[in-house]
XYZ file of C-alpha atoms in Angstrom:
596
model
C 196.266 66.710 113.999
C 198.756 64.260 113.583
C 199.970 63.180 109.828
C 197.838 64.333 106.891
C 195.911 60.880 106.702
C 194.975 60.239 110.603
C 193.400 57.375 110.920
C 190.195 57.401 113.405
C 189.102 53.614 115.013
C 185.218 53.445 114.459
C 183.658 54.325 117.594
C 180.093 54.749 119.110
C 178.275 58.336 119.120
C 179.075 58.320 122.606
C 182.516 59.489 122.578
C 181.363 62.911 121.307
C 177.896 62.743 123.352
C 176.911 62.524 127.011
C 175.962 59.305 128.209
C 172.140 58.297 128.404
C 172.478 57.449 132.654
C 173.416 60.605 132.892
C 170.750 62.922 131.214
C 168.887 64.474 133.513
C 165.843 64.414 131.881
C 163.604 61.909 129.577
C 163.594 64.683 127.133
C 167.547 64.806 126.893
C 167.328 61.551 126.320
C 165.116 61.475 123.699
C 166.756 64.447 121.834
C 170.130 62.020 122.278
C 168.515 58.889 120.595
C 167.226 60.770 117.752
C 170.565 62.702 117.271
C 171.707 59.601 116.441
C 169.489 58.213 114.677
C 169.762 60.515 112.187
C 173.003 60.559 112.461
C 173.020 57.289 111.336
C 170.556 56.864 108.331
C 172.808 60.276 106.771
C 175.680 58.554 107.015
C 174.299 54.711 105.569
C 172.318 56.229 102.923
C 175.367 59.025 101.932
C 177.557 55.933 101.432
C 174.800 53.890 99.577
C 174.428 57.029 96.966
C 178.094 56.962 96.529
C 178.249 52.947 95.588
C 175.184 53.018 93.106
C 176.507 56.038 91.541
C 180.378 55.131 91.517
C 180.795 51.633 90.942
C 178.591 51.095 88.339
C 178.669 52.261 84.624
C 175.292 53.957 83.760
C 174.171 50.781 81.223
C 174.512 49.118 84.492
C 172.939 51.602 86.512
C 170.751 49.680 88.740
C 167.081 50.515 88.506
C 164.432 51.032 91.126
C 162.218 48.161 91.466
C 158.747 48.093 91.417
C 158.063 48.006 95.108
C 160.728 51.033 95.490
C 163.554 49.516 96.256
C 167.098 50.732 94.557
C 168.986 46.698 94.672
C 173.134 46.970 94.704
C 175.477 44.314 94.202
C 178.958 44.187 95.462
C 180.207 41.708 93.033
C 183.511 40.562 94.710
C 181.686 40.101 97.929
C 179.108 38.321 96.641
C 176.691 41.021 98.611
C 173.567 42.354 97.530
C 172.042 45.599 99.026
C 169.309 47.717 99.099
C 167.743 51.045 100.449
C 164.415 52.271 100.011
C 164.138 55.300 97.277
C 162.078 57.895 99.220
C 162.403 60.558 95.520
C 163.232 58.821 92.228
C 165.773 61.201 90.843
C 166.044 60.967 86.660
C 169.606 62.315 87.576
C 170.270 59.139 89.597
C 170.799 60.982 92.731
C 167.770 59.247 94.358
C 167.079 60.312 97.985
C 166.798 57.540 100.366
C 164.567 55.866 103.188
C 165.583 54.081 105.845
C 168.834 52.090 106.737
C 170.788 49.971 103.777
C 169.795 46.811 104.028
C 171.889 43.623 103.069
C 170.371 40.203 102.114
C 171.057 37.180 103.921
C 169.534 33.361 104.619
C 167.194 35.051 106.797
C 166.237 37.349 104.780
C 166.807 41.413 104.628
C 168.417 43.007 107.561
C 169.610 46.302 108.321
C 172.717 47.242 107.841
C 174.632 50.061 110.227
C 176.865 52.803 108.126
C 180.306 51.295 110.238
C 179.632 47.429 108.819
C 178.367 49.018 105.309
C 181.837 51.099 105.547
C 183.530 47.758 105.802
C 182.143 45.795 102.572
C 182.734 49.283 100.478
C 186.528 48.701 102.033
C 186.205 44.932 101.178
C 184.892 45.297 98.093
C 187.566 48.185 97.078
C 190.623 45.700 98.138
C 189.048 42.824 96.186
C 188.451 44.932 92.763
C 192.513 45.165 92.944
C 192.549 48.508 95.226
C 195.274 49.049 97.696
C 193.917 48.725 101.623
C 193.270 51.697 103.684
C 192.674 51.213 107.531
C 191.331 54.958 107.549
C 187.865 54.612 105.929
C 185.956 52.881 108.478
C 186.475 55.300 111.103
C 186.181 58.653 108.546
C 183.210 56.918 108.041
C 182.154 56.427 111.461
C 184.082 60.275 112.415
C 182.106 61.863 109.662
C 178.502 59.984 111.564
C 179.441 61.248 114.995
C 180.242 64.435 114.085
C 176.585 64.877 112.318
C 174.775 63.890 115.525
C 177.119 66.161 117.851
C 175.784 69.162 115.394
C 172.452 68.030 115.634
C 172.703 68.022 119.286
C 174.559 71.373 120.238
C 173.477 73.429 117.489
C 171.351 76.378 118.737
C 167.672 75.823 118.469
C 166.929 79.234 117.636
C 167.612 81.822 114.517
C 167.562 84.633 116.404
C 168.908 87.544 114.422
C 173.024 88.195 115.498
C 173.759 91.368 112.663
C 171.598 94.140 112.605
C 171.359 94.219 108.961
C 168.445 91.580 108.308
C 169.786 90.417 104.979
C 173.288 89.439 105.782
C 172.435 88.060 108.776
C 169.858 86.049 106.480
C 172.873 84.909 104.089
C 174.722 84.123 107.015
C 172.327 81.804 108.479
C 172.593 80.295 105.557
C 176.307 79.855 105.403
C 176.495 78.148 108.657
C 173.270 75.830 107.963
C 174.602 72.436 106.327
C 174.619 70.426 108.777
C 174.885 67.481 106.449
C 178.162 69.219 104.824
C 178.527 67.740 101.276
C 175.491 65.826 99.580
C 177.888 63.548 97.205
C 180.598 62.754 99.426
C 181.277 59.616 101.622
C 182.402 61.374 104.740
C 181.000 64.715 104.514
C 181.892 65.686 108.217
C 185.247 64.261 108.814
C 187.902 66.723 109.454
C 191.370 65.754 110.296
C 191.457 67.791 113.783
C 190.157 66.801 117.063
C 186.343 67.513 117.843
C 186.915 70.024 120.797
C 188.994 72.542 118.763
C 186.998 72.242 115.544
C 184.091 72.813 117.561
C 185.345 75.960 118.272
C 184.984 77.425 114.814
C 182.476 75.347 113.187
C 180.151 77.355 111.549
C 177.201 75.278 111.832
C 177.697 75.877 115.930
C 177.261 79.774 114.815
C 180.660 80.404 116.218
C 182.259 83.917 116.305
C 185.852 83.810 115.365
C 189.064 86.549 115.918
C 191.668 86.383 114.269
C 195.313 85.686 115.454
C 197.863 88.113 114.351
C 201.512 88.258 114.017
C 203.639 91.237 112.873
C 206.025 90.697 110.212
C 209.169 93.099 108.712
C 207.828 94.495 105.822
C 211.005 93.381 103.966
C 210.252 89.560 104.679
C 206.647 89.804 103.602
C 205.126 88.134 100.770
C 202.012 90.034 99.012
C 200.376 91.221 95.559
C 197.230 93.087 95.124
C 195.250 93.415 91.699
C 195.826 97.585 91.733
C 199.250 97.618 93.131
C 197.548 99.503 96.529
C 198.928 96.220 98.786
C 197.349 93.893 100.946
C 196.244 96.857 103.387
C 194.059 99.104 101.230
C 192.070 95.681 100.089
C 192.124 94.594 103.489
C 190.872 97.892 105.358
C 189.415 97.576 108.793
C 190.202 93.983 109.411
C 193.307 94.180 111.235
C 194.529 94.107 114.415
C 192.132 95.936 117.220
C 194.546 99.258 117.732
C 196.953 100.367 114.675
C 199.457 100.684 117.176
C 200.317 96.969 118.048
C 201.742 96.969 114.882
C 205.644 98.136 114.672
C 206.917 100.680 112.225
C 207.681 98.517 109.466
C 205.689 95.750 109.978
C 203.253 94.662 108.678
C 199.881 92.582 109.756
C 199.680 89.383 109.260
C 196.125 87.657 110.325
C 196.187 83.661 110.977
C 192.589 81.420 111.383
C 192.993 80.563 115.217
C 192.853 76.875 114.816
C 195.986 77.278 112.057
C 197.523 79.180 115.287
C 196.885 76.166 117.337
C 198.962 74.091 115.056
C 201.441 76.222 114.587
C 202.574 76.987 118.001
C 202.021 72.880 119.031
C 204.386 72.536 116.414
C 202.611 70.705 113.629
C 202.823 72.762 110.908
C 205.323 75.386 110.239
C 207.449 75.134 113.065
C 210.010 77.846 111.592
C 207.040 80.285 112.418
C 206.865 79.142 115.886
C 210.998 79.556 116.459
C 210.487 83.524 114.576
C 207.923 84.102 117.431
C 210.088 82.799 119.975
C 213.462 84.601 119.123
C 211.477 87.686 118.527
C 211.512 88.031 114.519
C 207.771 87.721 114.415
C 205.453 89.601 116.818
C 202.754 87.922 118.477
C 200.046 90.738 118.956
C 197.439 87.640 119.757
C 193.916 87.433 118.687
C 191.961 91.087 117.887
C 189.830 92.892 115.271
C 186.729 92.501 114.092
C 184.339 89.444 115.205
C 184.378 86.835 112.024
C 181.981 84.425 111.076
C 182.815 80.858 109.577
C 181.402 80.177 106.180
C 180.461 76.665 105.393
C 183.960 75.956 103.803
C 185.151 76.616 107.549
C 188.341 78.565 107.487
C 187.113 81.031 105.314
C 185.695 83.787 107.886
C 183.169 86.738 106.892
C 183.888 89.929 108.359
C 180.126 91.522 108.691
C 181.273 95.407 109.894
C 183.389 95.581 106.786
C 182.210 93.338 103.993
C 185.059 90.968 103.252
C 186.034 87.640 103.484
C 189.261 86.588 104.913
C 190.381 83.183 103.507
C 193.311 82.378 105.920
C 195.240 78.761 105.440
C 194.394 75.675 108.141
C 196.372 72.344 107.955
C 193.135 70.324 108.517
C 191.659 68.023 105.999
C 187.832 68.773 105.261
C 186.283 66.321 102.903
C 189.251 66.024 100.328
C 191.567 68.432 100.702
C 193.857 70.056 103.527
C 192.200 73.157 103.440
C 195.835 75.436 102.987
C 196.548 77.770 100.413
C 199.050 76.630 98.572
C 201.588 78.875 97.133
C 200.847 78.902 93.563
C 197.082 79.268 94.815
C 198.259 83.135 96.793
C 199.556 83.927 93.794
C 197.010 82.936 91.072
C 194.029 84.297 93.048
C 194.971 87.890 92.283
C 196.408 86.811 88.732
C 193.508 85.440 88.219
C 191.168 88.376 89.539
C 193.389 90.819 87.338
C 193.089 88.924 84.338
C 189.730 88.337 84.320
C 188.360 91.843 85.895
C 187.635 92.942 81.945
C 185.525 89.952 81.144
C 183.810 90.295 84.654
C 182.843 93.714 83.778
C 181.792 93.178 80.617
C 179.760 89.884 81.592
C 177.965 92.430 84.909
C 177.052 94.925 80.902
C 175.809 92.162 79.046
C 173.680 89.637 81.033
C 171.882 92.373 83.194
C 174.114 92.149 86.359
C 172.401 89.238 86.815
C 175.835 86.886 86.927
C 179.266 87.920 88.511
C 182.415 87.138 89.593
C 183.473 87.759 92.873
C 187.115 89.228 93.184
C 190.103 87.978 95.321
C 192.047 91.169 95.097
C 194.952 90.603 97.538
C 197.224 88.158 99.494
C 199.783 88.379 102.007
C 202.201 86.056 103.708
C 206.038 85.268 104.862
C 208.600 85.517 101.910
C 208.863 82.083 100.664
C 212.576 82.535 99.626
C 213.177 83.177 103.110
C 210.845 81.240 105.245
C 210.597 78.255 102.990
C 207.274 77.624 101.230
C 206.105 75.551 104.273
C 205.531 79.090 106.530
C 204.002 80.986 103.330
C 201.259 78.538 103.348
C 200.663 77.958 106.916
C 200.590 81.810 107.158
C 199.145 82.756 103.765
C 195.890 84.651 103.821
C 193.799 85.797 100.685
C 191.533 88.603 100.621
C 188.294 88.002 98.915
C 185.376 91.092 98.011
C 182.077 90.954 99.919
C 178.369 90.484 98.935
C 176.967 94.248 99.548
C 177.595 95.681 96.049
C 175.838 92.424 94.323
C 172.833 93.430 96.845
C 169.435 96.073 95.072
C 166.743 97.367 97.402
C 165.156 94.140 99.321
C 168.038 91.714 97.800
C 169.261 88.917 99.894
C 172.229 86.715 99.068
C 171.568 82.664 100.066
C 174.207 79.924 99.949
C 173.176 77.461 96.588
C 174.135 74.818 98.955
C 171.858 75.887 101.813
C 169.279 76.306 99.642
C 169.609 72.369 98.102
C 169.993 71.443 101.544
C 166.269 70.948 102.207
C 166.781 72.774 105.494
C 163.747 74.350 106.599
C 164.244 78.229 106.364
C 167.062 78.220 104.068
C 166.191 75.730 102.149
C 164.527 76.065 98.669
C 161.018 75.066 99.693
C 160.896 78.438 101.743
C 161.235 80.417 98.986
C 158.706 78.795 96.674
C 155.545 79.713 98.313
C 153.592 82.072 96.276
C 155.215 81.670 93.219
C 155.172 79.181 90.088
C 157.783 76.578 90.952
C 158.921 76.059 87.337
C 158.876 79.930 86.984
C 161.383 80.413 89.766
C 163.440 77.904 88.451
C 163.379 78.988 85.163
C 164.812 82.091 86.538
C 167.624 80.496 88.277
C 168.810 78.532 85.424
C 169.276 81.340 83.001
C 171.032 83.739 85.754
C 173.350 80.326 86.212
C 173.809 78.515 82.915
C 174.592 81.027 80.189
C 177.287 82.930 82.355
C 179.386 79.321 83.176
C 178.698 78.040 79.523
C 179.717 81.806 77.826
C 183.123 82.317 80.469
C 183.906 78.094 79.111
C 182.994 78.867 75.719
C 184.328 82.886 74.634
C 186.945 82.811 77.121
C 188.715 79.361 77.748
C 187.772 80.133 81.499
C 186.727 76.973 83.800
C 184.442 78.047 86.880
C 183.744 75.771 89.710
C 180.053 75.967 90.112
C 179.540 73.608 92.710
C 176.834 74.470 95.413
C 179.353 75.695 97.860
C 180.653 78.077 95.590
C 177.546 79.850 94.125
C 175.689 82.461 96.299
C 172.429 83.368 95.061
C 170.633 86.650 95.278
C 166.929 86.690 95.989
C 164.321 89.723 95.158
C 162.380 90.109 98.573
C 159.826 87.956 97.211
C 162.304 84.996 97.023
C 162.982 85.124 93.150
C 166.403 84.844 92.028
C 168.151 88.265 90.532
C 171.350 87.253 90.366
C 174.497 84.624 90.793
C 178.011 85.105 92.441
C 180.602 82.942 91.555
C 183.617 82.684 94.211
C 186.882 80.728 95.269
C 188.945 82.253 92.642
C 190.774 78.749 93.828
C 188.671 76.548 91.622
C 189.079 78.541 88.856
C 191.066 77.384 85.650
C 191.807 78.242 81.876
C 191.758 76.498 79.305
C 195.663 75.398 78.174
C 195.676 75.449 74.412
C 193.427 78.960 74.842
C 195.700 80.653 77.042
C 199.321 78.751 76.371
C 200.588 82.745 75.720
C 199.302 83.629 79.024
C 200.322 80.388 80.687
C 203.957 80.152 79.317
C 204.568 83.751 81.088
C 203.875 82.931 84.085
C 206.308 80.794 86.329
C 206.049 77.509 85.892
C 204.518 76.227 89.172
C 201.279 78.695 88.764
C 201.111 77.989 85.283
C 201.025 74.498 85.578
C 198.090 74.564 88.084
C 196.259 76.882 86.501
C 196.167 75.700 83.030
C 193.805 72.614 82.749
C 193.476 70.065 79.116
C 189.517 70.560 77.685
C 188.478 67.196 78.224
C 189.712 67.647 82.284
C 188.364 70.857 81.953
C 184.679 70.046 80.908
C 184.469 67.222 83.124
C 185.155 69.339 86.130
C 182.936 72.210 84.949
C 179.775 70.156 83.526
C 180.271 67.868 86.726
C 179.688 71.447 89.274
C 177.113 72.302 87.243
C 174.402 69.563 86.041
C 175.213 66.989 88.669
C 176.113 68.757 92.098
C 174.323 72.033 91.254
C 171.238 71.586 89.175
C 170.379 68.201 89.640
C 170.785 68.295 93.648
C 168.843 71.306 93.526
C 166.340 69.785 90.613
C 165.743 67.157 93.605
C 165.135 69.573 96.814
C 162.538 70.995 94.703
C 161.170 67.652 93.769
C 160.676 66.958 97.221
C 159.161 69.890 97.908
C 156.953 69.757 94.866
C 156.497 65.801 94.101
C 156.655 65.007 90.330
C 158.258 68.088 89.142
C 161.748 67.321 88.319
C 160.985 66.230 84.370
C 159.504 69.811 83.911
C 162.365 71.241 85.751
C 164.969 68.684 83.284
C 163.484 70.175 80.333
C 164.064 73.846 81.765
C 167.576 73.035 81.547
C 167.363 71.813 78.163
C 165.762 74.703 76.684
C 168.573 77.374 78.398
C 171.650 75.021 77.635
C 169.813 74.666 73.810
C 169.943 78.768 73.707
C 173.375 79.497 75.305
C 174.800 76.679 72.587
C 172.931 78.084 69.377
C 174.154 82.152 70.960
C 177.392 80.664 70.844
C 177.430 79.439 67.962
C 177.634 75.666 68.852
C 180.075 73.871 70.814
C 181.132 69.803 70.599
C 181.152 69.673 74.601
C 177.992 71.277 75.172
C 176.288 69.491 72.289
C 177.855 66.244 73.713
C 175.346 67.209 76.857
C 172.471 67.792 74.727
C 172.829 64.538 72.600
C 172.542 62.878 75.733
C 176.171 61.909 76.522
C 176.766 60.419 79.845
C 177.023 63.260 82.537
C 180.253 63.265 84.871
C 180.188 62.048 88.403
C 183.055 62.665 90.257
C 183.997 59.853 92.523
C 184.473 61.174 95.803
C 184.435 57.752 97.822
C 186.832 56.271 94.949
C 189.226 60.065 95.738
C 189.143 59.396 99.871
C 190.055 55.438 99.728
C 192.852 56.286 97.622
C 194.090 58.970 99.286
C 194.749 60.556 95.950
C 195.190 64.794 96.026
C 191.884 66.332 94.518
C 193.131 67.420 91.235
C 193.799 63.434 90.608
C 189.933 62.624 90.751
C 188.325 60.490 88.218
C 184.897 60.756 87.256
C 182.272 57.969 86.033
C 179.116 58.609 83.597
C 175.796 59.503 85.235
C 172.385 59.238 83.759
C 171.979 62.388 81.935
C 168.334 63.301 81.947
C 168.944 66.425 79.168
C 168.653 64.220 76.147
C 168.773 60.501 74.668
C 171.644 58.277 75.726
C 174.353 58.296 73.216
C 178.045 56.226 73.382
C 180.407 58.600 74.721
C 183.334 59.426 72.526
């Protein structure tokens, strides 16, 4: 893995692909070419979305041209681009055609996603920004590792759980291919292809856990009911109850966090405690897992959990750890909001809910150093079955603005009213997010990756899950009581300022939920996004007046600029996540007002 920033040369496809002279067969060769080919155009037009959207103010917002052409200028460069808009989004989240072209003497020519890499890191220094040699090859990392997926994912959806509707929402979980639809480098991870390979979930691996035994007396762990880790936990552990010394207790670790671990990387105190015999290595048992599409978060099908176990390797933003205030706050967090949870499943129909993280477990921090209790913290998070009625299936949001083929939205649209079914969604999604923000001082994360949606067995939603107890936040001036009680280091992480705050909520929800989603339908059903726009309106206008009014949600409906986090800005300057800035974005819910 190297340091936390590795930096990756740009490279062709063929370092992650078998060589055309060798194929065996015109067809493997063709199924190579177009691997990378689209390969390619995801990763130029990905990068071209992120420029128009985060380098220019929205009164600068560059307009499609008649002939349907969305024309950039890098002003320091002196460099004009342009792609082709395939969907006019009234979000500005267009959807592309084609390479990025750039205009020279000649005339246009097409530009490759490695070159376009190097103007955005030319452009960046120029503006005043401070260099990084990493970008280009993310860039080209995050492009190779597209086309590998397209090439070795399995070609069938053959059924792998017996129960059809979980092995339907895990499909789903392990179908986005593209990884995230705002981001730069969706598909660069800090680890070497071969061993994330291994547990990428888009490959439809099956994962087991590794497992260590630890003395009960240098254990870290909390649950929500004061049963411990185990009770939450039930049925996940190692293969035979008996590996497991008396008074010890199991410890589970994601097999690629093993990896690191024992090549001494991360947390090589835990690797010496193996060694000398403190720890016990009872190796890799239980259950089989499944990798979500966050990766190192593993679904355990025969019990109906989720085991969200730390790994040291950087996925999108973020090293994808827990942290130790983040051990700790997910069952704080759980606790404290369990009341509003249940009174939220009462009052809107079951049709929105949180879904718990009740317990954690790792290595006593005070003893082990804070290092080990993150490389070997583990959080235990509840599973989909008791959201699920007769017929109910549960679908990734992301999978299902991914566009791709089964899981994708268009599949479920078919035999009913498009603006009907969205209609649905939005009031299962909007009032819940607004009411928890508004009544409570409580920030959800409602990005695609974090909302699962439950479908009727017609394909209408019934219901939304909110997860990753991680992203969630309160409000500091509501909750300074709370806050001040806690120590400091949770407290300070958990409490966010209401300007922060909305930003990060109103970003999840009306720019990477609702209008990525707005546009997969669109595509599906051309012309449809201003009906779907003034869906959103109408539910936003009713949660506000049910609540009485609010400045931040008014701000939306007067037509304020929307938020747009700037993911390519976050990865060239290597900032940490919480350190993200966000730009205005059209906002398609009402007139254009100056923000204040």
């Amino acid at each position: 893995m190297g340091s936390a920033y590795d930096v990756r040369d740009a490279q062709p496809f063929t370092s992650t692909a078998p060589r055309a002279a060798d194929l065996r067969s015109r067809s493997e060769q063709t199924a190579v070419l177009a691997a990378l080919q689209t390969a390619e155009l995801a990763a130029s037009q990905s990068l071209f979305g992120c420029l128009s959207r985060e380098l220019v103010e929205p009164k600068d917002r560059p307009v499609v041209t008649e002939d349907g052409w969305l024309v950039l200028p890098l002003a320091h460069l002196g460099v004009l681009l342009r792609a082709q808009v395939a969907r006019v989004s009234q979000a500005g989240l267009h959807r592309f055609s084609g390479l990025v072209q750039q205009r020279t003497p000649q005339g246009w020519r097409q530009v490759d996603s490695v070159t376009l890499a190097g103007m955005v890191g030319a452009e960046l220094e120029g503006r005043g920004g401070a260099a990084n040699p990493e970008f280009v090859g993310q860039v080209a990392r995050s492009r190779d590792t597209v086309g590998f997926l397209l090439l070795c994912r399995p070609t069938t959806s053959a059924p792998r759980l017996a129960d059809p509707p979980i092995n339907r929402y895990v499909a789903s979980e392990q179908s986005l291919v593209y990884g995230h639809p705002l981001h730069p480098t969706p598909k660069w991870q800090g680890d070497d292809l071969d061993s994330w390979s291994a547990y990428a979930p888009e490959l439809h691996r099956t994962v087991r856990l590794h497992w260590l035994a630890v003395p009960n007396e240098q254990t870290a762990q909390d649950s929500v009911d004061g049963r411990g880790f185990d009770a939450h936990a039930v049925a996940s552990g190692p293969p035979h109850v008996a590996d497991v010394p008396e008074g010890y207790s199991a410890l589970p670790v994601h097999p690629g966090q093993w990896k690191l671990i024992t090549s001494g990387l991360v947390a090589p105190r835990v690797a010496a405690a193996v060694a000398d015999g403190t720890f016990v290595d009872l190796g890799p048992g239980g259950p089989v897992t499944l990798p979500t599409a966050s990766v190192r978060t593993l679904y355990v099908p025969s019990v109906d959990l989720f085991v969200k176990p730390s790994l040291h390797v950087r996925i999108t933003n973020c090293v994808r750890k827990n942290a130790w205030y983040e051990l700790r706050g997910a069952v704080l967090l759980t606790r404290k909001l369990a009341p509003i949870a249940a009174r939220y499943a009462a009052e809107l129909g079951g049709g929105f809910a949180l879904m718990p993280e009740p317990a954690y477990r790792t290595v006593d921090p005070a003893r082990w150093g804070v290092e080990a209790a993150e490389a070997l913290g583990v959080i235990v998070r509840s599973g989909v079955r008791p959201h699920l009625g007769p017929g109910e299936t549960p679908l990734l949001a992301g999978a299902l603005a991914s566009g791709d083929g089964e899981h994708g939205v268009a599949a479920l649209l078919p035999g009913h009213d498009p603006v009907h079914w969205w209609t649905r969604y939005v009031r299962l999604l909007v009032p819940g997010v607004l009411r928890l923000w508004h009544e409570h001082g409580v920030v959800v994360e409602p990005h695609l990756q974090n909302v699962v949606t439950v479908v009727d067995p017609t394909g209408l939603p019934v219901r939304q899950l909110i997860r990753d107890m991680e992203g969630v936040k309160l409000l500091a001036e509501r909750h300074a009581g709370y806050l001040d009680s806690l120590p400091p280091d949770i407290a300070v992480n958990l409490g966010y300022q209401a300007e922060r705050a909305w930003d990060r909520l109103s970003y999840c929800l009306f720019v990477n939920h609702l209008a990525t989603l707005a546009g997969a339908i669109a595509d599906a059903v051309p012309g449809i996004e201003p009906e779907l726009w003034q869906v959103v309106r109408g539910v936003v206008t009713e949660t506000a007046h049910e609540l009485g009014g609010s400045p931040f949600v008014d701000r939306v409906l007067a037509g304020a600029p929307l938020p747009m986090k700037t993911s390519m800005l976050l990865r060239w300057s290597r900032q940490a996540d919480r350190q993200v800035e966000y730009v205005g974005m059209t906002n398609p819910l009402g007139a254009t007002v100056p923000a204040p």
